[in-house]
Tab-separated table of C-alpha atoms and ligand atoms in Angstrom:
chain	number	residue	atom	x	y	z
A	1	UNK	CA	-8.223	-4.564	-52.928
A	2	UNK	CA	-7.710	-6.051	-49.916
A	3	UNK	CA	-6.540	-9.814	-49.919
A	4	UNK	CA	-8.176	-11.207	-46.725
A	5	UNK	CA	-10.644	-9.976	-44.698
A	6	UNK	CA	-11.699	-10.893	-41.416
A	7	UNK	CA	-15.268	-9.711	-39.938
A	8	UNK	CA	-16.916	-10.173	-36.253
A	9	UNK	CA	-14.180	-12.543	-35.441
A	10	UNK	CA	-14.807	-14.481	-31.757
A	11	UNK	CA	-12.762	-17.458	-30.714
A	12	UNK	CA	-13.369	-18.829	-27.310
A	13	UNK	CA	-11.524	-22.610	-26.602
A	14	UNK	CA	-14.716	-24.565	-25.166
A	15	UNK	CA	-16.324	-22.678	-22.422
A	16	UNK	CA	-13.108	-20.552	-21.755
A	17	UNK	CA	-13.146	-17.304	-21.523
A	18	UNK	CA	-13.279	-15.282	-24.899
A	19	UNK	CA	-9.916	-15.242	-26.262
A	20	UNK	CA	-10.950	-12.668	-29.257
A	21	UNK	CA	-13.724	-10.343	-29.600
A	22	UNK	CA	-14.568	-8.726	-32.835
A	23	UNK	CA	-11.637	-9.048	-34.518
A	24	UNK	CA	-12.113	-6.597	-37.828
A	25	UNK	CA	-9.191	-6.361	-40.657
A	26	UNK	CA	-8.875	-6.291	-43.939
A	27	UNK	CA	-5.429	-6.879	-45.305
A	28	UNK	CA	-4.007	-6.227	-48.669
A	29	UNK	CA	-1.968	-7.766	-51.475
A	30	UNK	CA	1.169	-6.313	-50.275
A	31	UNK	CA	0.639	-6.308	-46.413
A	32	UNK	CA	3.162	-7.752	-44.153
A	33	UNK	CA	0.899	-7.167	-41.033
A	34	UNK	CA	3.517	-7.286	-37.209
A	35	UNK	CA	1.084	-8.530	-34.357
A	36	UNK	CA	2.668	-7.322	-31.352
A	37	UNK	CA	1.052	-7.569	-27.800
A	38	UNK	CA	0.817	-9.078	-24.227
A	39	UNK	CA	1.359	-12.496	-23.772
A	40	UNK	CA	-1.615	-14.526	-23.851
A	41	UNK	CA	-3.574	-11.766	-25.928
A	42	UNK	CA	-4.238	-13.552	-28.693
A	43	UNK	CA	-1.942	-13.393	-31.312
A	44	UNK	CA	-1.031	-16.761	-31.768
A	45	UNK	CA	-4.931	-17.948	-31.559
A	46	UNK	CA	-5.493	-15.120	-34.549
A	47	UNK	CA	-2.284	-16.701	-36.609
A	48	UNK	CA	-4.089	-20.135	-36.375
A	49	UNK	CA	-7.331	-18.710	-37.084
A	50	UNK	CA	-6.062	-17.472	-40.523
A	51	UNK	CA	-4.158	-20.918	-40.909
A	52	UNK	CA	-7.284	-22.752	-40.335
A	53	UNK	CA	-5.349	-24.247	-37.491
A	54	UNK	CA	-7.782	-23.323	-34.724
A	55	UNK	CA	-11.535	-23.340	-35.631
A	56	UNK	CA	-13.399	-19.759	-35.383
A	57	UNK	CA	-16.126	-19.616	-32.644
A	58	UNK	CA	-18.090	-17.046	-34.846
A	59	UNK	CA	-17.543	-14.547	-37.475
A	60	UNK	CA	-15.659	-14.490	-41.419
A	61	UNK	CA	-12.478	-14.748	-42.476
A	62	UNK	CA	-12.792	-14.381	-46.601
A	63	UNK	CA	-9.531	-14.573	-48.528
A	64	UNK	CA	-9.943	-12.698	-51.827
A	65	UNK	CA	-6.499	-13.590	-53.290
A	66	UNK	CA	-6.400	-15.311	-56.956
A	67	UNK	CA	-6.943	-19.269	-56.204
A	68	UNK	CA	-8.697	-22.199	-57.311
A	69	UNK	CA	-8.895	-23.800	-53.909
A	70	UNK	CA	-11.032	-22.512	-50.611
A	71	UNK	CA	-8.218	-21.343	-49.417
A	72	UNK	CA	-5.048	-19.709	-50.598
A	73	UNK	CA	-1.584	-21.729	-50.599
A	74	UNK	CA	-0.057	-21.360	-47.089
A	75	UNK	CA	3.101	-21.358	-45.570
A	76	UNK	CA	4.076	-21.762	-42.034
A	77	UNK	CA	7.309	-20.483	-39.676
A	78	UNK	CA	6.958	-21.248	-36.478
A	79	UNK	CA	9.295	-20.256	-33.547
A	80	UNK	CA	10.780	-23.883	-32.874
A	81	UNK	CA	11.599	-24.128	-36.498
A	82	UNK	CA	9.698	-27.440	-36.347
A	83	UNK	CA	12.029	-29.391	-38.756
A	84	UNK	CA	11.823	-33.056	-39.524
A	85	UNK	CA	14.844	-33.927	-37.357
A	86	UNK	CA	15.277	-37.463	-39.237
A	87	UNK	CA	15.512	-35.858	-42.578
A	88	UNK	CA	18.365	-33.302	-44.018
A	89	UNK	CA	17.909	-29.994	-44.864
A	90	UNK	CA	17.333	-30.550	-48.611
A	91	UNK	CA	14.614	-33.384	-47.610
A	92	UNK	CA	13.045	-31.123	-45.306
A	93	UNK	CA	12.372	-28.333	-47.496
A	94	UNK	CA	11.547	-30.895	-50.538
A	95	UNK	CA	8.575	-32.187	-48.318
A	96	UNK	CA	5.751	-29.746	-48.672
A	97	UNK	CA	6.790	-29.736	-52.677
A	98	UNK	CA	5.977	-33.566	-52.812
A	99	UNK	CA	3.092	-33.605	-50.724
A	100	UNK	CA	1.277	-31.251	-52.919
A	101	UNK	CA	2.068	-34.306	-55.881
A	102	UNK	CA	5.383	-32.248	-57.448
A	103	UNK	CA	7.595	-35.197	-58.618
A	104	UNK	CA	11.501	-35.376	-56.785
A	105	UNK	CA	13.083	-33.644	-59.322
A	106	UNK	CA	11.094	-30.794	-59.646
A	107	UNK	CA	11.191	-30.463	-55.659
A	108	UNK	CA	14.594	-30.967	-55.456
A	109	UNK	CA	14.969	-27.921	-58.080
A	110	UNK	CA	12.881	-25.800	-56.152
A	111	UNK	CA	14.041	-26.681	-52.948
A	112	UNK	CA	17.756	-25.986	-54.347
A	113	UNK	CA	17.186	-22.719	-55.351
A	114	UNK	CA	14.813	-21.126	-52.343
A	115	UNK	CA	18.095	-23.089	-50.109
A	116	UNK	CA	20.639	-21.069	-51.885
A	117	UNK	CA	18.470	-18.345	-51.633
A	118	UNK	CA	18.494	-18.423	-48.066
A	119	UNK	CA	22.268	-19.139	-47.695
A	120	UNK	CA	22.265	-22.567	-46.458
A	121	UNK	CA	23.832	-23.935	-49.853
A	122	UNK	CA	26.838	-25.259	-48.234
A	123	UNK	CA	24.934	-27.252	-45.268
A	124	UNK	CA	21.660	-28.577	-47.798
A	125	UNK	CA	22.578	-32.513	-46.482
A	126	UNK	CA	22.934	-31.519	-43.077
A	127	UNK	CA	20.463	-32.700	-40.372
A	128	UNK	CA	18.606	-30.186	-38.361
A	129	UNK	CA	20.750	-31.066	-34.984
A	130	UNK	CA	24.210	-29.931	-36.910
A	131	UNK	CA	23.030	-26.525	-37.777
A	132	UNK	CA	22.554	-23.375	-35.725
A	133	UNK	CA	19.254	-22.372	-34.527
A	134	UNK	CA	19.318	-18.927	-37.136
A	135	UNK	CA	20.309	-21.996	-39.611
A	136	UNK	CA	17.248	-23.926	-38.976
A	137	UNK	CA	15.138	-21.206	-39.020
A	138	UNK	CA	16.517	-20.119	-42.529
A	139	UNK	CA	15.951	-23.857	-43.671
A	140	UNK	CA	12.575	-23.323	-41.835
A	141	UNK	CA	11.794	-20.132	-43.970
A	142	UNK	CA	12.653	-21.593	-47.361
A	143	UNK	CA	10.107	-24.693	-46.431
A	144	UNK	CA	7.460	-22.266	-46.060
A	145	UNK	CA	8.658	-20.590	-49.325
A	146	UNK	CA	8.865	-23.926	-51.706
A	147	UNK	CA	4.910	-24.041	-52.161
A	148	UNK	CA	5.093	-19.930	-53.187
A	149	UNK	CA	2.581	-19.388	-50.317
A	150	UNK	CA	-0.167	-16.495	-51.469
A	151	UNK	CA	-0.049	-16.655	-47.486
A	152	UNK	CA	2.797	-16.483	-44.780
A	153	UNK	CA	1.760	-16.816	-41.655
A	154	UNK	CA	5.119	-16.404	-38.777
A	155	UNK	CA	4.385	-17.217	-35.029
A	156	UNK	CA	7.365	-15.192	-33.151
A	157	UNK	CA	9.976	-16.946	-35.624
A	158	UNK	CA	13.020	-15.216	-34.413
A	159	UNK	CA	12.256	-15.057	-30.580
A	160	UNK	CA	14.552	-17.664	-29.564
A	161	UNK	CA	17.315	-15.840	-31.221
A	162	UNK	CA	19.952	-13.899	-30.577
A	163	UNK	CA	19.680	-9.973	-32.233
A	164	UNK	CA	22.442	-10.150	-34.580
A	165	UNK	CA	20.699	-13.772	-35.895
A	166	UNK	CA	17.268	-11.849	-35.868
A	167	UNK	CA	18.948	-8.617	-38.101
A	168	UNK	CA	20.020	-10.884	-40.262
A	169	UNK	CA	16.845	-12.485	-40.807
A	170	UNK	CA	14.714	-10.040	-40.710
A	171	UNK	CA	16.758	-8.583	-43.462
A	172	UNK	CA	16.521	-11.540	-45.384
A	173	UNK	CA	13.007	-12.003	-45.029
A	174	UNK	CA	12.353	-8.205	-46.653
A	175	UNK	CA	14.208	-9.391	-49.453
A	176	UNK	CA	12.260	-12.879	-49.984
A	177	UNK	CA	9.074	-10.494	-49.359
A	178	UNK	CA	10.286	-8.801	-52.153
A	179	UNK	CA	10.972	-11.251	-54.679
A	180	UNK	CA	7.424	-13.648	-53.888
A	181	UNK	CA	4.481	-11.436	-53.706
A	182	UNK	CA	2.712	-13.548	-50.473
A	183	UNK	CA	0.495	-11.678	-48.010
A	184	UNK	CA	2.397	-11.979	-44.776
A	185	UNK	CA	1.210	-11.853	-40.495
A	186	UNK	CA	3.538	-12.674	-38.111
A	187	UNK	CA	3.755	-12.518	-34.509
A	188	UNK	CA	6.054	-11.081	-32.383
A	189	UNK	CA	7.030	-9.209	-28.902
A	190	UNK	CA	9.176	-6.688	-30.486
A	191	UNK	CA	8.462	-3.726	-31.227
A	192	UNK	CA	11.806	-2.814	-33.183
A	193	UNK	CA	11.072	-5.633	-35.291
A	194	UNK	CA	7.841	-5.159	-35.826
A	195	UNK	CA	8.325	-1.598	-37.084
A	196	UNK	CA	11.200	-2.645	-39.299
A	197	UNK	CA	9.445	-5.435	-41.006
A	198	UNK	CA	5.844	-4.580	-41.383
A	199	UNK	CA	3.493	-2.617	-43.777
A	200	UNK	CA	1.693	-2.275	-40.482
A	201	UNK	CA	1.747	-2.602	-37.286
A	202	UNK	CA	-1.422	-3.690	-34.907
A	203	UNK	CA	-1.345	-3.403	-31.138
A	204	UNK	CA	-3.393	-6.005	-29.509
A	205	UNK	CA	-4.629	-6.025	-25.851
A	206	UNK	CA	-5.801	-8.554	-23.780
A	207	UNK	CA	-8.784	-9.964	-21.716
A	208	UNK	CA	-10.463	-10.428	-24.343
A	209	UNK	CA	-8.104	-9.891	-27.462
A	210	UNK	CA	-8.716	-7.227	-29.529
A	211	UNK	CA	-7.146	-5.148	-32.099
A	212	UNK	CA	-6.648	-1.852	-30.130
A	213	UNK	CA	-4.797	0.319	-32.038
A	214	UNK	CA	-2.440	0.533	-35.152
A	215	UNK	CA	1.099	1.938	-35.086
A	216	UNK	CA	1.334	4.341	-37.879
A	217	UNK	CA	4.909	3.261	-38.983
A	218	UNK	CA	4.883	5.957	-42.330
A	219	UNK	CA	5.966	8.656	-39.604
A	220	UNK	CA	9.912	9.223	-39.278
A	221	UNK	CA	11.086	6.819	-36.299
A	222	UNK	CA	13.648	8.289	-33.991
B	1	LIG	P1	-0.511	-14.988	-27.508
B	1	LIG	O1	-0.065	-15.609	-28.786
B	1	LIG	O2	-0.867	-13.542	-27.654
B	1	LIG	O3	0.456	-15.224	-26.391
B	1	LIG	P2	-2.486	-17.080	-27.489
B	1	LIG	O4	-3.292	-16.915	-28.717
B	1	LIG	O5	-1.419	-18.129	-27.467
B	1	LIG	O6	-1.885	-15.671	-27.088
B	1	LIG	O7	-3.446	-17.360	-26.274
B	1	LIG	C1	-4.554	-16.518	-25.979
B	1	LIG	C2	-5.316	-17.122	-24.819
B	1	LIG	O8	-5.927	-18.336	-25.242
B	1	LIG	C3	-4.456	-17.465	-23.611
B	1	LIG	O9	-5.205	-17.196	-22.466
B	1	LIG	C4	-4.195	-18.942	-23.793
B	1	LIG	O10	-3.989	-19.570	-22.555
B	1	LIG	C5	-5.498	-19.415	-24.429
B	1	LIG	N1	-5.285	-20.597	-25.276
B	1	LIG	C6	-4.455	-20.668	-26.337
B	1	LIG	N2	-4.502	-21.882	-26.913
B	1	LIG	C7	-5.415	-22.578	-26.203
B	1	LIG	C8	-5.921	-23.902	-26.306
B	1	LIG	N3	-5.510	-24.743	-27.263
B	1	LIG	N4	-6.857	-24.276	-25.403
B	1	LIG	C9	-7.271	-23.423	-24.456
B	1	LIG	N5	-6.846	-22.177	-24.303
B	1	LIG	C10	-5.912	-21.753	-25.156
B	2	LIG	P1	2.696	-18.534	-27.107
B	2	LIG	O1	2.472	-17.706	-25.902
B	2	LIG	O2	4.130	-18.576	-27.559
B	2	LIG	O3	1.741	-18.229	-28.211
B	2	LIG	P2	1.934	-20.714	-25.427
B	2	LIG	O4	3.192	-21.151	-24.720
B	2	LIG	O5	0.931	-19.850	-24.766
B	2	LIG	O6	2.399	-20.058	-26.791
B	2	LIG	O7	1.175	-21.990	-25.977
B	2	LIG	C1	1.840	-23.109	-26.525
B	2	LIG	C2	0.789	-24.106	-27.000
B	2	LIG	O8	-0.093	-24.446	-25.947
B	2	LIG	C3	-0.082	-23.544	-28.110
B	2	LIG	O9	-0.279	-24.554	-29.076
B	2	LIG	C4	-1.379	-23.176	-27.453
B	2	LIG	O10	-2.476	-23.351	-28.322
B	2	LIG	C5	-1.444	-24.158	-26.308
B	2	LIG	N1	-2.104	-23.550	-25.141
B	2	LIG	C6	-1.861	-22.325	-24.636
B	2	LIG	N2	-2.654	-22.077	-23.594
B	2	LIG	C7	-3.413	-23.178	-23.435
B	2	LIG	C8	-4.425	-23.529	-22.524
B	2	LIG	N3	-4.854	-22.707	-21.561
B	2	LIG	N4	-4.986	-24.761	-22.641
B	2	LIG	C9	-4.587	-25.594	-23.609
B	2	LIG	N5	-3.617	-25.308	-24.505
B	2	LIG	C10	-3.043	-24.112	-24.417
């Protein structure tokens, strides 16, 4: 069954140009979809589509994953990591937790455990400005994990990172994939990493952005 589907997608901003054009996908429970494409193709505008970031021009996007709510619970990782810089690690990560009404303690619990999970045990009353950048983007991560998103939406998380940092994370996000069951997309310009984290891969194009072809990834990779 697939999880979310999107039909006869179109997003133009104002009277710009179209930015997608019949964008068709259904994804399923256990998708983690890699957008990879041009610059300026779309990707990002199709992330924030999904997030209800960005308003659709025209078309559907119907999520069919197990909720009470419109939409499904959501969680964000963006490339700049986009921590509160005034609040440490443990507070950052506690936030999404106590907006949704959890009370301290029981957002401090979870918050402990997804921190540990992502290795960042040792630095949880740090402030953002004292950590690395693969550090914030772990604390990032486990933000975006606290809520137990049915959703995980990643805009090009690791781009401003070096490779060894992005191994490491990628590695670590197939095993957090692995123990929460969330539907993921994310965004990026690699290919390599694309391949090595996705249940698919979709190739977009540009001018207007479309979905042009899928990278079967099943086949033995050189
Ligand atoms: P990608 O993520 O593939 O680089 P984007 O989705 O960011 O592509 O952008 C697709 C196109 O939409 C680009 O031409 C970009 O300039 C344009 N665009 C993105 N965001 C906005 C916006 N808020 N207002 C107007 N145009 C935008
Ligand atoms: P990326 O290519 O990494 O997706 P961009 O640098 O193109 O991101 O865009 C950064 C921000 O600027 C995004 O929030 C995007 O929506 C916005 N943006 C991009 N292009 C335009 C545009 N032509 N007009 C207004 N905002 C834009």
């Amino acid at each position: 069954d697939p999880a979310v589907s999107i039909q006869g997608l179109y997003k133009q901003y104002g009277n710009g140009p179209t930015v997608l054009n019949n964008i068709n996908l259904e994804i399923a429970e256990d998708d983690f979809i890699g957008l990879i494409g041009p610059s300026g193709c779309g990707k990002s505008t199709l992330l924030k589509l999904l997030g209800g970031l960005e308003s659709k021009t025209k078309g559907d996007i119907q999520f069919l994953t197990q909720q009470t709510s419109p939409r499904p619970k959501m969680g964000f990782v963006f490339q700049d990591a986009n921590l509160m810089p005034w609040l440490t690690v443990i507070a950052n990560v506690m936030l999404p937790l106590e907006l949704n009404g959890a009370s301290k303690q029981e957002a401090e619990r979870k918050a402990i455990q997804l921190i540990e999970m992502v290795g960042l045990g040792h630095v949880k009353n740090h402030y953002p400005r004292q950590l690395s950048g693969g550090m914030r983007m772990r604390a990032s991560i486990a933000r975006a994990l606290t809520i137990e998103p049915q959703l995980l939406l990643l805009d090009e998380p690791f781009g401003a990172l070096d490779e060894m940092t992005r191994d490491d994370l990628n590695e670590e996000l197939l095993k957090l994939k692995q123990l929460q069951a969330w539907v993921g997309v994310f965004v990026t310009h690699s290919v390599t990493e694309a391949v090595f984290l996705s249940s698919r891969v979709l190739v977009m194009s540009a001018n207007p952005g479309e979905i042009y072809r899928e990278i079967p990834i099943d086949l033995p990779f050189p």
